[in-house]
Amino acid sequence: MPSLVGSEMCIRDRAKNRAASATSLRLYVEGLDCAEEINLIKKTLAHQPGIKELKFFLVTREVEVYFDPEKIQEKEIISGINKLGLKAEPVEERGEVGRKKAEDIGNRNRRLLVLTAIAGGLTLLGIFLAWLGVKEEISLAIYLLAILMGGTHVARKGLAAARHLSLDMNFLMTIAVVGAAFIGEWVEAAAVVFLFSLAQLLENYSLDRARRAIRSLMDLAPQKALVRRKGQEIEVDVASIQLGEQVIVRPGEKIPLDGVVRNGRSEVNQAPITGESMPVLKQPGDKAFAGSINQRGSLEIQVTHLSGDTTLDRIIHLVEEAQSQKAPSQSFVEKFARWYTPLVVLSAVLVAVIPVVVLGYSFDEWLYRALVLLVIACPCALVISTPVTIVAGLTKSANLGILIKGGVHLENSGKWQTIVFDKTGTLTKGKPEVIDIVPLENMSQEEILRLAATVESRSEHHLARAIIEKAEEWRLAVEEPTDFQSLTGRGAQARINGHLYFIGNHRLFEEKKLCTPELDKLMDKLESANYSLVIIGDETKALGVIIIADALRPEASRSLRELRALGVKKLMMLTGDNRKTAEVLARQLEMDDFAAELLPEDKIEAIRRLIAQGEKVAMVGDGVNDAPALAMATTGIAMGTAGTDAALETADIALMKDNLLGLPLVVQLGKKTLKIIKQNITLALLIKFIFFALTLPGLATLWMAVFADMGASFIVIFNGLRLLRFKNKLLDRASLGK
């Protein structure tokens, strides 16, 4: 295995070892709204003894802490965060507790709504009383009360940030309000508090949409299930069910755990796992996935994966983990914000000092302009624009049965220049299939297939299985043969209704002297295309030829056409199969290039050469056999991985449904994500620079700056959440396999 793959495995091993040697604590942090709060928590915790790693999930307001319990306790971690003016609580198991957490968030939003309404009402009352000419002291008292009602929680968080030398949004807003009050702009101070509180409220509600989208994945699996124990059917908690137990799923119920159907037949809607919009027939021996919905019949399912280890659980876990992996644009924005905020704050100080000290201008006037700049200094709209968009895209892709394991892979999918395909199991179905039947006498295809399936019904050969499956698909009546005999290396023979029939290869019919010039010519032509050929005949003549091949996926050609239309420049096939077979398939699919008879290390070298040319390369394979090549590519994509642990671990993107039309969907989603991120960054920066330009000549006011800044946050959040409504004409076709 090449060094890169080895190093990646070492990194994963080190991560596992670190996790194994540390205790994990997941916290919900009320008030974790922006990068400033993340930096504040890092400053407080990162260098404390016993803290090993911190992971942040901004959209869901969660922090995961890996720590050594012998050096630091949970309560110390929580206390450290609470001292910052935030409120940390452990995130418990999903389910009832998760729903309670959602209710708590709703209650907090309602409290903020009440305080915001009171602050706004008091501000309007103060303005109205001042207009009526009431004593100034009464109006000032009302403004002060409005500021206290709407701004106390902001000031508390701001002062906590200041103690840790952090210029966060709350501190800047607190200074702006105090400064406005100091120079007698009480109406402005009260209006700023109200608008800021209102913007936070709107931001909370809009972010809740992203949280609900993720939480909806968690709510797919039921909390209770019907289990057969000691001959009785009893309802138990899903978490208490053991491996091998039988769960009973009635019509309309959700399947509680992954398992194998043992009794019953029913159509199951497994869209939450694979993205298929059409129900799938489940019968004894078929896999069933937790979160799928049973539709008509009753099913008895033997449990193969416990709660917390189902395919759905792994999807949820990987979607959550993907939030903490920063996309390139997100990293750029955060680096920019680290420089931007101090520079604007420094500019505000200079604006307050230089015109007054050097030019003798009015202190109140230039202090006011400096306060406007402080409000503009808050980079929240800029910083939150990318993670909200990324999380919306990741969640939407999971709903479509496409698991993308990080924002970097979602962004890269919109930039792919070359896509490399494995052949067997990716472009083809990965198993032999009857693709045509050529009658040589005056017989129908159905009659030839019926005779062949009858003889082969006693055979163990893999080509025999393909013939029998095609006969079952055509619903042909296969009879019971007699005197069956396997002819090693050549085929088989058996009697049907007293008549002797032969089935086998070209050599068998040459030995039986049943070949004709026409048959030889046909066989030479078909063999040049590298098909597997089976001849069926009786004692006097050959009756027909059955053509068997590893059939091309029906959606393959359409998927490749869609990828070209989306701007993918190069489509290439890499295979270990022989060159003739690869050439036929590459020509059929109009591939730009192909390479055949490759060993795994040859595939890696081919991808390395493409990457060395500066291309963004995606590799599509089965996620297990192609693991080294998947690891080498810019993006590794595993096909048809529902329920496959190894594929979910190996690939950067997993197409849960075995359908190549998922690929153009990924590209479209990636391009849409990149477009929205660029829109958000441009909008956030444009608003900042416009107000910076308006502030110096005194054309911008405090309340206008707050409204514009927090309004920008609101706009970029909703713009990012548009990905949750992503629609495309391919969706239904991808589910239907058309």
XYZ file of C-alpha atoms in Angstrom:
738
model
C 0.000 0.000 0.000
C 1.441 3.440 -0.876
C 2.767 5.795 1.739
C -0.132 8.258 1.430
C -2.715 5.607 2.205
C -0.551 4.314 5.009
C -0.222 7.801 6.479
C -3.969 8.345 6.286
C -4.515 5.093 8.137
C -1.978 6.178 10.758
C -3.812 9.467 11.207
C -7.097 7.607 11.664
C -5.444 5.211 14.109
C -4.011 8.099 16.114
C -7.440 9.729 16.207
C -8.970 6.470 17.439
C -6.218 6.059 20.033
C -6.712 9.615 21.237
C -10.448 9.075 21.531
C -9.864 5.781 23.325
C -7.484 7.381 25.863
C -9.731 10.390 26.562
C -13.240 10.896 27.886
C -15.675 12.646 25.572
C -18.150 15.280 26.757
C -20.722 16.749 24.358
C -22.158 20.116 25.458
C -24.983 22.285 24.178
C -23.842 25.905 24.647
C -26.544 28.546 24.758
C -25.180 31.698 23.150
C -22.702 29.935 20.853
C -23.639 32.045 17.838
C -20.422 33.147 16.193
C -16.705 32.535 15.757
C -15.982 34.968 18.622
C -17.606 32.605 21.129
C -15.602 29.709 19.696
C -12.349 31.648 20.087
C -13.359 32.623 23.623
C -13.965 28.982 24.619
C -10.664 27.990 23.015
C -8.791 30.653 25.012
C -10.434 29.452 28.216
C -10.183 25.666 27.802
C -7.595 24.721 25.200
C -4.556 25.225 27.446
C -6.027 23.846 30.639
C -4.390 20.653 31.973
C -6.284 17.560 30.814
C -7.979 19.108 27.770
C -6.929 17.085 24.701
C -9.178 18.306 21.903
C -12.120 20.617 21.236
C -14.607 20.200 18.391
C -17.167 22.910 17.601
C -20.531 22.533 15.836
C -21.599 26.144 15.304
C -24.973 25.548 13.668
C -26.176 23.146 16.362
C -24.416 25.172 19.126
C -22.520 22.177 20.420
C -18.974 21.594 21.664
C -17.331 18.197 22.029
C -14.525 18.108 24.594
C -11.973 15.266 24.810
C -10.324 15.345 28.231
C -8.421 13.334 30.838
C -10.787 12.857 33.823
C -7.813 12.429 36.151
C -6.700 16.009 35.460
C -9.976 17.884 34.932
C -13.615 17.145 35.799
C -16.779 17.670 33.753
C -18.091 20.275 36.186
C -14.874 22.306 35.810
C -15.269 22.322 32.008
C -18.909 23.390 32.232
C -18.095 26.023 34.865
C -15.301 27.449 32.701
C -17.703 27.951 29.781
C -20.446 29.389 32.013
C -18.041 32.036 33.341
C -17.842 33.394 29.797
C -21.486 34.478 29.953
C -22.569 31.377 28.054
C -24.571 28.443 29.397
C -23.308 24.898 28.835
C -25.327 21.724 29.391
C -24.443 18.094 28.590
C -26.064 16.705 25.453
C -27.704 13.439 26.493
C -28.818 10.542 24.352
C -31.042 11.205 21.370
C -34.750 10.602 21.670
C -36.910 11.949 24.489
C -34.042 13.965 25.943
C -33.300 15.368 22.489
C -36.902 16.464 22.134
C -36.739 18.048 25.592
C -33.638 19.954 24.475
C -35.577 21.244 21.477
C -38.336 22.408 23.871
C -35.719 24.172 26.046
C -34.398 26.023 23.001
C -37.967 27.040 22.162
C -38.497 28.336 25.719
C -35.309 30.409 25.553
C -36.377 31.896 22.253
C -39.723 32.792 23.789
C -37.969 34.524 26.702
C -35.841 36.491 24.259
C -38.987 37.351 22.290
C -40.652 38.750 25.428
C -37.583 40.811 26.410
C -37.211 42.091 22.842
C -40.889 43.064 22.692
C -40.632 44.896 26.025
C -37.472 46.728 24.922
C -39.115 47.747 21.658
C -42.331 48.827 23.370
C -40.490 50.921 25.952
C -38.360 52.562 23.248
C -41.484 53.546 21.302
C -43.123 54.762 24.526
C -40.104 56.950 25.337
C -40.127 58.450 21.838
C -43.893 59.089 22.089
C -43.604 60.752 25.518
C -40.726 62.923 24.335
C -42.867 63.989 21.367
C -45.668 64.931 23.786
C -43.219 67.115 25.712
C -43.169 65.081 28.923
C -40.266 65.773 31.296
C -36.945 64.583 29.889
C -36.177 62.607 33.076
C -39.228 60.371 32.479
C -38.212 59.611 28.879
C -34.619 58.892 29.943
C -35.849 56.513 32.654
C -37.942 54.642 30.098
C -35.012 54.446 27.649
C -32.779 53.164 30.458
C -35.347 50.493 31.357
C -35.550 49.468 27.665
C -31.752 49.146 27.556
C -31.703 47.036 30.724
C -34.498 44.728 29.524
C -33.036 44.119 26.081
C -29.320 44.469 26.738
C -28.487 42.886 30.102
C -27.719 39.459 28.652
C -25.616 41.097 25.908
C -23.603 43.123 28.436
C -23.046 40.073 30.645
C -21.554 38.105 27.733
C -19.609 41.147 26.521
C -17.955 41.777 29.895
C -17.048 38.096 30.212
C -15.382 38.313 26.797
C -13.501 41.474 27.808
C -12.086 39.715 30.869
C -10.489 37.245 28.457
C -9.253 40.023 26.149
C -11.691 39.096 23.366
C -13.391 41.715 21.179
C -16.582 39.799 20.531
C -19.866 41.049 19.111
C -21.455 41.477 22.554
C -18.567 43.563 23.908
C -18.540 45.831 20.850
C -22.311 46.299 21.090
C -22.102 47.033 24.833
C -19.434 49.724 24.272
C -21.559 51.233 21.489
C -24.652 51.447 23.729
C -22.754 52.850 26.726
C -20.965 55.356 24.488
C -24.235 56.519 22.915
C -25.776 57.012 26.354
C -22.633 58.861 27.534
C -22.958 61.491 24.803
C -26.714 61.815 25.406
C -27.975 59.730 22.457
C -30.450 57.795 24.614
C -32.911 57.155 21.807
C -30.083 55.722 19.660
C -28.847 53.560 22.577
C -32.331 52.111 23.224
C -32.946 51.602 19.487
C -29.588 49.792 19.100
C -30.430 47.426 21.976
C -33.870 46.673 20.550
C -32.619 46.109 16.982
C -29.715 43.946 18.153
C -32.011 41.839 20.330
C -34.519 41.529 17.474
C -31.778 40.495 15.055
C -30.553 37.845 17.508
C -34.092 36.528 17.843
C -34.568 36.302 14.065
C -31.141 34.702 13.724
C -32.050 32.098 16.363
C -35.282 31.200 14.595
C -33.576 30.922 11.219
C -30.721 28.801 12.622
C -33.328 26.563 14.248
C -34.361 25.554 10.742
C -30.892 24.102 10.170
C -30.982 22.412 13.588
C -34.412 20.924 12.885
C -33.150 19.567 9.562
C -30.379 17.670 11.378
C -32.689 16.688 14.247
C -35.193 15.261 11.739
C -32.595 12.580 10.893
C -32.432 11.634 14.574
C -36.215 11.334 14.815
C -36.461 8.825 11.950
C -35.978 5.754 14.138
C -38.711 4.932 16.712
C -37.964 4.777 20.456
C -40.181 1.702 21.064
C -40.460 -1.604 19.223
C -42.551 -4.774 19.334
C -40.374 -7.810 20.151
C -41.196 -11.520 20.303
C -39.854 -12.925 23.592
C -40.756 -16.323 25.052
C -43.627 -16.695 22.620
C -45.148 -13.325 23.525
C -45.165 -9.998 21.709
C -44.129 -7.169 24.044
C -43.299 -3.496 23.493
C -39.846 -2.492 24.755
C -37.352 0.356 24.439
C -35.289 0.005 21.273
C -32.099 0.463 23.331
C -32.868 -2.744 25.267
C -33.168 -5.015 22.202
C -30.394 -7.591 21.787
C -28.716 -9.002 18.673
C -30.641 -11.872 17.104
C -34.015 -10.906 18.597
C -37.061 -10.767 16.354
C -38.878 -7.421 16.025
C -42.341 -7.228 14.524
C -43.074 -4.237 12.299
C -46.728 -3.673 11.440
C -48.037 -1.701 8.426
C -47.319 2.023 8.751
C -44.623 1.577 11.415
C -40.945 2.493 11.218
C -38.322 -0.230 11.323
C -36.507 0.244 14.653
C -33.122 -1.433 13.947
C -31.097 -2.837 11.062
C -31.792 -6.503 10.433
C -32.744 -9.292 8.036
C -36.352 -10.126 7.145
C -37.257 -13.622 8.400
C -41.024 -13.690 7.825
C -43.486 -11.688 5.773
C -43.490 -9.665 2.566
C -44.054 -5.942 2.320
C -43.069 -2.844 0.429
C -40.800 -0.568 2.472
C -40.083 3.116 1.975
C -36.346 3.399 2.642
C -35.923 6.944 1.301
C -34.353 8.150 4.590
C -31.424 5.757 4.018
C -31.002 5.385 0.258
C -32.936 8.336 -1.194
C -35.248 6.018 -3.175
C -38.652 7.614 -3.633
C -40.294 4.335 -4.687
C -40.985 1.610 -2.075
C -38.815 -1.520 -2.226
C -40.239 -5.037 -1.855
C -38.809 -6.818 1.196
C -39.085 -10.565 1.665
C -37.254 -13.248 3.690
C -33.477 -12.847 3.381
C -33.550 -9.137 2.470
C -31.815 -6.450 4.534
C -33.962 -3.888 6.326
C -32.708 -0.538 7.624
C -33.666 1.372 10.765
C -35.741 4.446 9.935
C -37.387 2.817 6.892
C -41.190 2.809 6.864
C -43.115 -0.443 6.434
C -46.090 0.126 4.168
C -48.543 -2.744 3.759
C -47.657 -6.175 5.088
C -46.322 -7.235 8.482
C -42.613 -8.068 8.760
C -40.588 -10.051 11.266
C -36.991 -8.828 11.299
C -34.019 -10.429 13.015
C -31.834 -7.707 14.533
C -28.249 -7.497 13.196
C -27.208 -4.075 14.569
C -27.973 -2.628 17.994
C -29.192 0.867 18.796
C -26.379 3.330 18.131
C -24.782 1.103 15.488
C -27.369 1.078 12.697
C -26.795 2.507 9.238
C -28.998 5.450 10.229
C -26.943 6.047 13.393
C -23.746 6.033 11.360
C -25.240 8.487 8.874
C -26.284 10.836 11.699
C -22.871 10.554 13.336
C -21.044 11.279 10.090
C -23.303 14.261 9.300
C -22.578 15.641 12.777
C -18.840 15.036 12.383
C -18.912 16.696 8.963
C -19.972 19.975 10.616
C -16.671 20.186 12.477
C -14.583 19.747 9.308
C -14.080 23.223 7.907
C -14.492 23.816 4.205
C -11.787 25.876 2.414
C -14.043 28.937 2.142
C -14.915 28.693 5.848
C -11.233 28.608 6.830
C -10.545 31.614 4.591
C -13.404 33.609 6.095
C -12.313 32.893 9.673
C -8.714 33.900 8.929
C -9.972 37.087 7.275
C -12.199 37.872 10.266
C -9.257 37.528 12.685
C -7.508 40.401 10.889
C -10.595 42.375 9.950
C -12.083 42.923 13.435
C -8.931 44.309 15.144
C -8.265 46.580 12.151
C -11.760 48.073 12.250
C -11.595 48.502 16.047
C -8.244 50.279 15.638
C -9.840 52.456 12.945
C -12.654 53.305 15.357
C -10.151 54.401 18.017
C -8.303 56.576 15.499
C -11.585 58.105 14.296
C -12.481 59.011 17.898
C -9.064 60.488 18.713
C -7.374 62.071 15.662
C -10.129 64.508 14.507
C -10.616 65.705 18.101
C -6.958 65.989 19.187
C -5.372 67.055 15.889
C -8.142 68.991 14.161
C -10.153 70.160 17.183
C -13.476 68.746 15.976
C -16.434 67.950 18.252
C -15.708 65.047 20.639
C -19.347 63.891 20.761
C -19.712 63.867 16.977
C -16.547 61.842 16.274
C -17.065 59.516 19.229
C -20.487 58.732 17.755
C -18.911 57.917 14.381
C -16.366 55.693 16.138
C -19.199 53.840 17.870
C -20.824 53.198 14.480
C -17.543 51.689 13.307
C -17.464 49.433 16.374
C -20.846 48.028 15.398
C -19.615 47.504 11.848
C -16.561 45.673 13.248
C -18.707 42.663 14.192
C -17.957 39.973 11.543
C -20.821 37.650 12.491
C -22.637 37.762 9.142
C -19.390 37.017 7.369
C -18.333 34.148 9.640
C -21.707 32.399 9.843
C -22.404 32.647 6.104
C -20.338 29.574 5.204
C -21.078 27.012 7.981
C -24.843 27.491 7.673
C -24.655 26.889 3.923
C -22.386 23.855 4.342
C -24.605 22.247 7.018
C -27.722 22.813 4.899
C -25.986 21.146 1.940
C -24.736 18.206 4.032
C -28.176 17.648 5.557
C -29.955 17.876 2.204
C -27.525 15.414 0.629
C -28.141 12.954 3.492
C -31.889 13.247 2.859
C -31.213 12.328 -0.777
C -29.270 9.207 0.191
C -25.895 10.854 -0.513
C -23.572 10.968 2.495
C -20.912 13.694 2.217
C -18.370 13.543 5.028
C -17.345 17.190 5.330
C -17.730 20.641 3.824
C -14.430 20.311 1.964
C -15.837 17.395 -0.059
C -19.097 19.240 -0.732
C -17.144 22.240 -2.049
C -14.772 20.049 -4.070
C -17.692 18.290 -5.763
C -18.526 21.575 -7.481
C -14.933 21.804 -8.804
C -14.292 18.272 -10.134
C -12.470 18.336 -13.467
C -11.886 14.588 -13.837
C -13.962 11.646 -12.619
C -12.347 8.201 -12.665
C -14.570 5.094 -12.578
C -13.854 1.546 -11.572
C -15.612 -0.824 -13.999
C -16.945 -3.891 -12.200
C -19.711 -3.052 -9.759
C -19.563 0.660 -10.616
C -20.234 1.131 -14.325
C -21.515 -2.457 -14.512
C -23.774 -4.382 -12.140
C -20.940 -6.628 -10.987
C -22.587 -9.973 -11.761
C -23.272 -11.991 -14.953
C -26.602 -11.304 -16.614
C -28.327 -12.532 -19.766
C -28.279 -9.560 -22.131
C -29.513 -11.217 -25.355
C -30.757 -14.515 -26.851
C -30.096 -15.355 -30.514
C -32.411 -18.105 -31.937
C -30.777 -20.307 -34.610
C -33.942 -22.180 -35.543
C -37.589 -21.234 -35.807
C -37.955 -20.823 -32.039
C -38.772 -17.906 -29.782
C -36.331 -16.425 -27.281
C -38.676 -17.503 -24.480
C -38.615 -21.166 -25.583
C -34.801 -21.213 -25.862
C -34.451 -19.616 -22.419
C -36.998 -22.068 -20.923
C -35.081 -25.081 -22.236
C -31.747 -23.656 -21.061
C -33.072 -22.827 -17.579
C -34.576 -26.329 -17.246
C -31.221 -28.010 -18.002
C -29.297 -25.528 -15.808
C -31.696 -25.856 -12.867
C -29.467 -28.667 -11.532
C -26.178 -26.842 -12.209
C -24.017 -24.921 -9.705
C -22.208 -22.842 -12.365
C -22.354 -19.025 -12.022
C -23.536 -18.644 -15.640
C -26.339 -21.115 -14.905
C -27.511 -18.789 -12.128
C -27.740 -15.900 -14.624
C -29.882 -18.018 -16.994
C -32.219 -19.167 -14.212
C -32.637 -15.592 -12.892
C -33.567 -14.355 -16.385
C -36.130 -17.168 -16.712
C -37.608 -16.161 -13.324
C -37.700 -12.527 -14.457
C -39.613 -13.572 -17.602
C -41.854 -15.830 -15.464
C -41.196 -18.913 -17.558
C -42.359 -22.348 -16.434
C -39.150 -24.319 -15.768
C -39.656 -28.094 -15.777
C -37.866 -30.801 -13.786
C -35.094 -32.355 -15.953
C -34.037 -36.000 -15.806
C -30.698 -37.715 -16.350
C -28.805 -34.487 -15.599
C -25.070 -34.762 -16.153
C -22.370 -32.119 -15.726
C -19.783 -32.085 -18.523
C -16.678 -30.661 -16.841
C -15.188 -27.664 -18.620
C -17.774 -27.813 -21.391
C -21.335 -27.590 -20.006
C -24.145 -29.971 -19.080
C -26.822 -32.236 -20.533
C -30.259 -33.423 -19.382
C -33.502 -34.882 -20.709
C -36.668 -32.821 -20.935
C -39.812 -34.840 -21.666
C -37.606 -37.665 -22.914
C -35.547 -35.518 -25.335
C -31.818 -35.018 -24.727
C -30.558 -31.412 -24.684
C -27.040 -30.040 -24.425
C -25.981 -26.665 -23.033
C -22.435 -25.389 -22.963
C -19.580 -23.676 -24.760
C -18.379 -23.708 -28.366
C -16.011 -26.603 -27.652
C -18.876 -28.875 -26.522
C -20.807 -28.375 -29.758
C -17.673 -28.901 -31.819
C -17.158 -32.230 -30.032
C -20.786 -33.183 -30.702
C -20.276 -32.165 -34.372
C -23.267 -29.833 -34.124
C -21.448 -26.694 -35.328
C -22.269 -25.094 -38.683
C -20.375 -22.360 -40.604
C -23.125 -19.906 -39.612
C -22.750 -20.802 -35.912
C -18.943 -20.560 -36.065
C -19.144 -17.142 -37.726
C -21.620 -15.895 -35.109
C -19.485 -17.218 -32.254
C -16.330 -15.565 -33.615
C -18.141 -12.234 -33.891
C -19.586 -12.386 -30.362
C -16.389 -13.724 -28.763
C -14.460 -10.715 -30.149
C -16.615 -8.532 -27.892
C -15.569 -10.732 -24.962
C -19.057 -11.895 -24.032
C -19.683 -15.167 -22.212
C -21.599 -17.383 -24.682
C -23.785 -20.401 -23.920
C -25.198 -22.594 -26.718
C -28.359 -24.678 -26.248
C -29.135 -27.561 -28.633
C -30.506 -31.070 -28.978
C -28.982 -34.230 -30.460
C -29.340 -32.938 -34.040
C -28.602 -29.208 -34.050
C -27.829 -26.041 -32.129
C -31.046 -24.181 -31.253
C -29.792 -20.835 -29.976
C -27.045 -18.799 -28.334
C -27.469 -17.072 -24.977
C -25.238 -13.999 -24.522
C -24.137 -13.305 -20.951
C -22.152 -10.331 -19.716
C -21.535 -8.161 -16.692
C -24.327 -5.833 -17.765
C -23.893 -2.075 -17.944
C -25.920 -0.171 -15.379
C -29.020 1.191 -17.124
C -28.385 4.720 -15.815
C -24.651 4.799 -16.622
C -24.848 6.530 -20.011
C -27.299 9.153 -18.786
C -25.215 9.860 -15.698
C -22.086 10.441 -17.777
C -23.975 12.740 -20.182
C -25.268 14.780 -17.236
C -21.750 15.052 -15.787
C -20.416 16.388 -19.101
C -23.257 18.916 -19.254
C -22.299 20.082 -15.756
C -18.764 20.884 -16.895
C -16.764 17.784 -15.910
C -13.976 17.802 -18.493
C -12.673 14.240 -18.394
C -14.340 10.869 -17.734
C -11.983 7.912 -17.397
C -12.292 4.200 -16.585
C -9.706 2.143 -14.694
C -10.158 -1.638 -14.526
C -8.317 -4.840 -13.812
C -10.334 -6.545 -16.576
C -8.827 -7.423 -19.973
C -8.256 -4.687 -22.523
C -10.776 -5.937 -25.095
C -13.662 -5.897 -22.624
C -12.632 -2.470 -21.325
C -12.330 -1.056 -24.845
C -15.859 -2.173 -25.790
C -17.344 -0.631 -22.637
C -15.325 2.597 -22.930
C -16.476 3.035 -26.532
C -20.089 2.324 -25.555
C -19.983 4.970 -22.796
C -17.934 7.444 -24.875
C -15.226 7.606 -22.216
C -12.394 10.084 -22.802
C -9.813 7.524 -21.748
C -9.442 4.104 -20.134
C -6.764 1.797 -18.778
C -7.141 -1.980 -18.400
C -5.419 -4.968 -16.779
C -4.438 -2.806 -13.790
C -3.351 -3.905 -10.339
C -4.484 -1.772 -7.350
C -1.104 0.019 -7.287
C -1.482 0.807 -11.007
C -4.792 2.549 -10.311
C -3.138 4.620 -7.594
C -0.343 5.649 -9.946
C -2.859 6.684 -12.627
C -4.710 8.912 -10.146
C -1.432 10.325 -8.811
C -0.493 11.413 -12.349
C -3.841 13.172 -12.812
C -3.517 15.020 -9.494
C 0.072 16.004 -10.378
C -1.391 17.850 -13.383
C -3.287 20.087 -10.944
C -6.706 18.509 -11.473
C -9.483 17.953 -8.918
C -9.989 14.188 -9.304
C -12.921 12.130 -8.029
C -12.623 8.325 -7.935
C -15.775 6.174 -7.944
C -15.510 2.588 -6.694
C -17.011 0.041 -4.323
C -15.360 1.508 -1.223
C -13.632 -1.737 -0.221
C -11.637 -3.206 -3.114
C -10.748 0.268 -4.375
C -9.827 1.697 -0.964
C -6.233 2.744 -1.876
C -7.381 4.529 -5.044
C -10.262 6.193 -3.191
C -7.815 7.470 -0.568
C -5.452 8.843 -3.220
C -8.120 10.805 -5.142
C -9.145 14.356 -4.231
C -12.541 12.862 -3.429
C -13.262 9.148 -2.968
C -16.824 8.055 -3.775
C -18.269 4.669 -2.776
C -21.223 3.187 -4.674
C -24.212 1.394 -3.167
C -22.985 1.421 0.419
C -26.188 1.197 2.496
C -25.337 -1.036 5.421
C -21.672 -1.442 4.457
C -19.451 -0.334 7.339
C -16.152 -0.459 5.448
C -17.421 1.677 2.563
C -18.823 4.318 4.906
C -15.434 4.533 6.638
C -13.322 4.582 3.456
C -15.067 7.037 1.157
C -15.365 10.824 1.355
C -18.785 10.566 -0.301
C -21.061 7.516 -0.134
C -23.925 7.001 -2.588
C -26.249 4.999 -0.340
C -28.384 3.924 -3.288
C -26.725 1.816 -5.953
C -27.328 4.413 -8.676
C -24.856 6.453 -10.727
C -27.337 9.306 -11.159
C -26.349 10.286 -7.639
C -23.081 11.629 -9.100
C -24.544 14.517 -11.133
C -26.730 15.295 -8.106
C -23.586 15.668 -5.988
C -21.986 17.936 -8.611
C -25.119 20.083 -8.856
C -25.370 20.370 -5.084
C -21.667 21.267 -4.868
C -21.979 23.968 -7.534
C -25.089 25.379 -5.853
C -23.276 25.412 -2.499
C -20.267 27.262 -3.934
C -22.564 29.793 -5.608
C -24.458 30.532 -2.384
C -21.230 30.789 -0.335
C -19.833 33.334 -2.809
C -23.106 35.282 -2.687
C -23.043 35.327 1.118
C -19.407 36.405 1.426
C -19.855 39.115 -1.217
C -23.028 40.424 0.446
C -21.519 40.476 3.952
C -18.349 42.276 2.822
C -20.230 44.711 0.590
C -22.469 45.819 3.464
C -19.421 46.280 5.714
C -17.530 48.419 3.200
C -20.584 50.508 2.304
C -21.155 51.407 5.949
C -17.472 52.006 6.517
C -17.585 54.533 3.674
C -20.805 56.138 4.990
C -19.558 56.416 8.573
C -16.572 58.725 8.058
C -18.629 61.552 6.511
C -21.292 61.036 9.203
C -23.991 59.581 6.922
C -24.519 56.359 8.942
C -26.238 56.123 12.331
C -25.889 53.534 15.083
C -29.293 52.008 14.581
C -28.724 51.849 10.818
C -25.412 50.015 11.393
C -27.046 47.490 13.738
C -29.924 46.964 11.377
C -27.600 46.481 8.404
C -25.134 44.228 10.226
C -27.621 41.905 11.879
C -29.881 42.098 8.852
C -26.966 40.809 6.794
C -26.605 37.859 9.207
C -30.291 37.125 8.795
C -30.078 37.298 4.998
C -27.001 35.051 4.643
C -28.546 32.440 6.959
C -31.742 32.225 4.935
C -29.804 32.280 1.682
C -27.755 29.315 2.915
C -30.847 27.449 4.057
C -32.171 27.538 0.485
C -30.111 24.372 -0.050
C -32.637 22.509 2.104
C -35.129 23.093 -0.740
C -32.683 21.917 -3.418
C -34.641 20.249 -6.214
C -33.631 18.765 -9.511
C -35.279 16.815 -12.304
C -32.826 13.960 -11.681
C -34.121 13.190 -8.184
C -37.069 11.016 -9.115
C -35.178 9.439 -11.988
C -32.309 8.596 -9.661
C -34.715 6.916 -7.271
C -36.471 5.032 -10.042
C -33.201 3.969 -11.634
C -34.110 5.496 -14.995
